[in-house]
């Protein structure tokens, strides 16, 4: 599948999940009563279950363990989707707005923190050394922390 085709499929399925979340918030008594505090324990539990599934997969990378990792990633994504829906509601934004902002911020962060992969001189033929990547990453993280401290 081409990258643009993958993006289309992922986008359509993500939109479906956003719409399902909106429906749950309107029609499901449990979902409609949840808030960030009540969901906190589920976010922790799902993250712990993902870590366990990853450990099982690393120990034995069979199809069942891979499927378990995929399932747990979905459960963690559900938490992201739920919390982003709550933020949309609190800010009177359309469902999906916060999730879009999350993905946009993630893309910017990936590019900003990996200039050796995305910069002018980057190429698929010449990969930077691990040492260069680690040094550059530490430098960028330090700059980001200083910037954050300055803004507070």
CSV table of C-alpha atoms in Angstrom, one decimal:
chain,number,residue,atom,x,y,z
A,1,UNK,CA,0.0,0.0,0.0
A,2,UNK,CA,1.4,3.4,-1.0
A,3,UNK,CA,2.0,6.0,1.8
A,4,UNK,CA,-0.8,8.3,0.6
A,5,UNK,CA,-3.2,5.3,0.5
A,6,UNK,CA,-2.2,4.4,4.1
A,7,UNK,CA,-2.8,8.0,5.2
A,8,UNK,CA,-6.3,7.9,3.6
A,9,UNK,CA,-7.2,4.6,5.3
A,10,UNK,CA,-5.8,5.7,8.7
A,11,UNK,CA,-7.6,9.1,8.3
A,12,UNK,CA,-10.9,7.5,7.5
A,13,UNK,CA,-10.6,5.0,10.4
A,14,UNK,CA,-9.5,7.7,12.8
A,15,UNK,CA,-12.5,9.8,11.8
A,16,UNK,CA,-14.7,6.7,12.4
A,17,UNK,CA,-13.3,6.3,15.9
A,18,UNK,CA,-13.8,10.0,16.6
A,19,UNK,CA,-17.5,9.7,15.5
A,20,UNK,CA,-17.9,6.6,17.6
A,21,UNK,CA,-16.5,8.4,20.6
A,22,UNK,CA,-18.9,11.3,20.1
A,23,UNK,CA,-21.8,8.8,19.9
A,24,UNK,CA,-20.6,7.1,23.2
A,25,UNK,CA,-20.4,10.5,24.9
A,26,UNK,CA,-24.0,11.2,23.9
A,27,UNK,CA,-25.6,7.8,24.3
A,28,UNK,CA,-23.7,5.7,26.8
A,29,UNK,CA,-24.4,6.4,30.4
A,30,UNK,CA,-21.0,5.2,31.6
A,31,UNK,CA,-19.1,7.2,28.9
A,32,UNK,CA,-21.1,10.3,29.3
A,33,UNK,CA,-20.3,10.5,33.1
A,34,UNK,CA,-16.5,10.1,32.7
A,35,UNK,CA,-14.0,12.9,33.2
A,36,UNK,CA,-10.2,13.2,33.2
A,37,UNK,CA,-10.1,12.1,36.9
A,38,UNK,CA,-12.3,9.1,36.6
A,39,UNK,CA,-10.4,7.9,33.5
A,40,UNK,CA,-6.9,8.2,35.1
A,41,UNK,CA,-6.9,4.7,36.5
A,42,UNK,CA,-7.8,3.3,33.1
A,43,UNK,CA,-5.0,5.2,31.4
A,44,UNK,CA,-2.6,3.6,33.9
A,45,UNK,CA,-4.0,0.1,33.6
A,46,UNK,CA,-4.0,0.2,29.8
A,47,UNK,CA,-0.4,1.5,29.7
A,48,UNK,CA,0.7,-1.3,32.1
A,49,UNK,CA,-1.1,-3.9,29.9
A,50,UNK,CA,0.7,-2.6,26.9
A,51,UNK,CA,4.1,-2.9,28.6
A,52,UNK,CA,3.3,-6.5,29.6
A,53,UNK,CA,2.2,-7.3,26.0
A,54,UNK,CA,5.4,-5.8,24.7
A,55,UNK,CA,7.5,-7.9,27.1
A,56,UNK,CA,5.7,-11.0,25.9
A,57,UNK,CA,6.2,-10.1,22.3
A,58,UNK,CA,9.9,-9.4,22.9
A,59,UNK,CA,10.4,-12.7,24.6
A,60,UNK,CA,8.5,-14.6,21.8
A,61,UNK,CA,7.5,-12.5,18.7
A,62,UNK,CA,4.7,-14.8,17.6
A,63,UNK,CA,1.5,-13.7,15.9
A,64,UNK,CA,-0.6,-14.1,19.1
A,65,UNK,CA,1.8,-11.8,21.0
A,66,UNK,CA,1.8,-9.3,18.1
A,67,UNK,CA,-2.0,-9.3,18.1
A,68,UNK,CA,-2.0,-8.6,21.9
A,69,UNK,CA,0.4,-5.6,21.4
A,70,UNK,CA,-1.9,-4.3,18.6
A,71,UNK,CA,-5.0,-4.7,20.9
A,72,UNK,CA,-3.3,-2.9,23.8
A,73,UNK,CA,-2.1,-0.1,21.5
A,74,UNK,CA,-5.7,0.3,20.6
A,75,UNK,CA,-6.7,0.5,24.2
A,76,UNK,CA,-4.1,3.2,24.9
A,77,UNK,CA,-5.3,5.0,21.8
A,78,UNK,CA,-8.8,4.8,23.2
A,79,UNK,CA,-7.6,6.7,26.3
A,80,UNK,CA,-6.0,9.4,24.1
A,81,UNK,CA,-9.2,9.6,22.1
A,82,UNK,CA,-11.4,9.8,25.2
A,83,UNK,CA,-9.2,12.5,26.9
A,84,UNK,CA,-9.0,14.5,23.7
A,85,UNK,CA,-12.8,14.3,23.3
A,86,UNK,CA,-13.2,15.7,26.9
A,87,UNK,CA,-10.8,18.5,26.0
A,88,UNK,CA,-12.9,19.2,22.8
A,89,UNK,CA,-16.1,19.4,24.9
A,90,UNK,CA,-14.5,21.7,27.5
A,91,UNK,CA,-13.4,24.1,24.9
A,92,UNK,CA,-16.5,23.9,22.7
A,93,UNK,CA,-14.4,22.5,19.8
A,94,UNK,CA,-15.7,20.0,17.3
A,95,UNK,CA,-14.9,16.4,18.1
A,96,UNK,CA,-11.5,15.6,16.7
A,97,UNK,CA,-10.1,19.1,17.0
A,98,UNK,CA,-7.8,18.2,19.9
A,99,UNK,CA,-6.8,14.9,18.4
A,100,UNK,CA,-5.7,16.8,15.3
A,101,UNK,CA,-3.7,19.2,17.4
A,102,UNK,CA,-2.1,16.3,19.2
A,103,UNK,CA,-1.0,14.7,15.9
A,104,UNK,CA,0.1,18.0,14.4
A,105,UNK,CA,2.2,18.6,17.6
A,106,UNK,CA,3.7,15.1,17.4
A,107,UNK,CA,4.7,15.5,13.8
A,108,UNK,CA,6.4,18.8,14.5
A,109,UNK,CA,8.2,17.3,17.5
A,110,UNK,CA,9.4,14.3,15.6
A,111,UNK,CA,10.8,16.6,12.9
A,112,UNK,CA,12.2,19.2,15.3
A,113,UNK,CA,13.9,16.6,17.5
A,114,UNK,CA,15.5,14.7,14.6
A,115,UNK,CA,17.2,17.2,12.4
A,116,UNK,CA,19.7,14.6,11.2
A,117,UNK,CA,16.9,12.6,9.7
A,118,UNK,CA,14.8,15.6,8.3
A,119,UNK,CA,17.4,18.3,7.7
A,120,UNK,CA,18.7,19.5,4.4
A,121,UNK,CA,21.6,17.0,4.4
A,122,UNK,CA,19.5,14.0,5.4
A,123,UNK,CA,19.1,11.2,3.0
A,124,UNK,CA,17.9,7.6,2.9
A,125,UNK,CA,21.4,6.6,1.6
A,126,UNK,CA,23.4,8.2,4.4
A,127,UNK,CA,22.2,7.6,7.9
A,128,UNK,CA,23.7,9.6,10.7
A,129,UNK,CA,25.6,7.8,13.4
A,130,UNK,CA,23.9,6.8,16.6
A,131,UNK,CA,26.3,8.9,18.6
A,132,UNK,CA,25.4,12.0,16.5
A,133,UNK,CA,21.7,11.3,16.9
A,134,UNK,CA,22.0,10.9,20.7
A,135,UNK,CA,24.1,14.1,21.0
A,136,UNK,CA,21.7,16.1,18.9
A,137,UNK,CA,18.7,14.8,20.8
A,138,UNK,CA,20.2,15.7,24.2
A,139,UNK,CA,21.0,19.2,22.8
A,140,UNK,CA,17.5,19.8,21.6
A,141,UNK,CA,15.9,18.4,24.8
A,142,UNK,CA,18.1,20.8,26.8
A,143,UNK,CA,17.0,23.8,24.6
A,144,UNK,CA,13.4,22.8,24.9
A,145,UNK,CA,13.6,22.6,28.7
A,146,UNK,CA,15.3,26.0,28.9
A,147,UNK,CA,12.7,27.5,26.6
A,148,UNK,CA,9.9,26.0,28.7
A,149,UNK,CA,11.5,27.3,31.9
A,150,UNK,CA,11.9,30.7,30.4
A,151,UNK,CA,8.2,30.8,29.4
A,152,UNK,CA,7.0,29.9,33.0
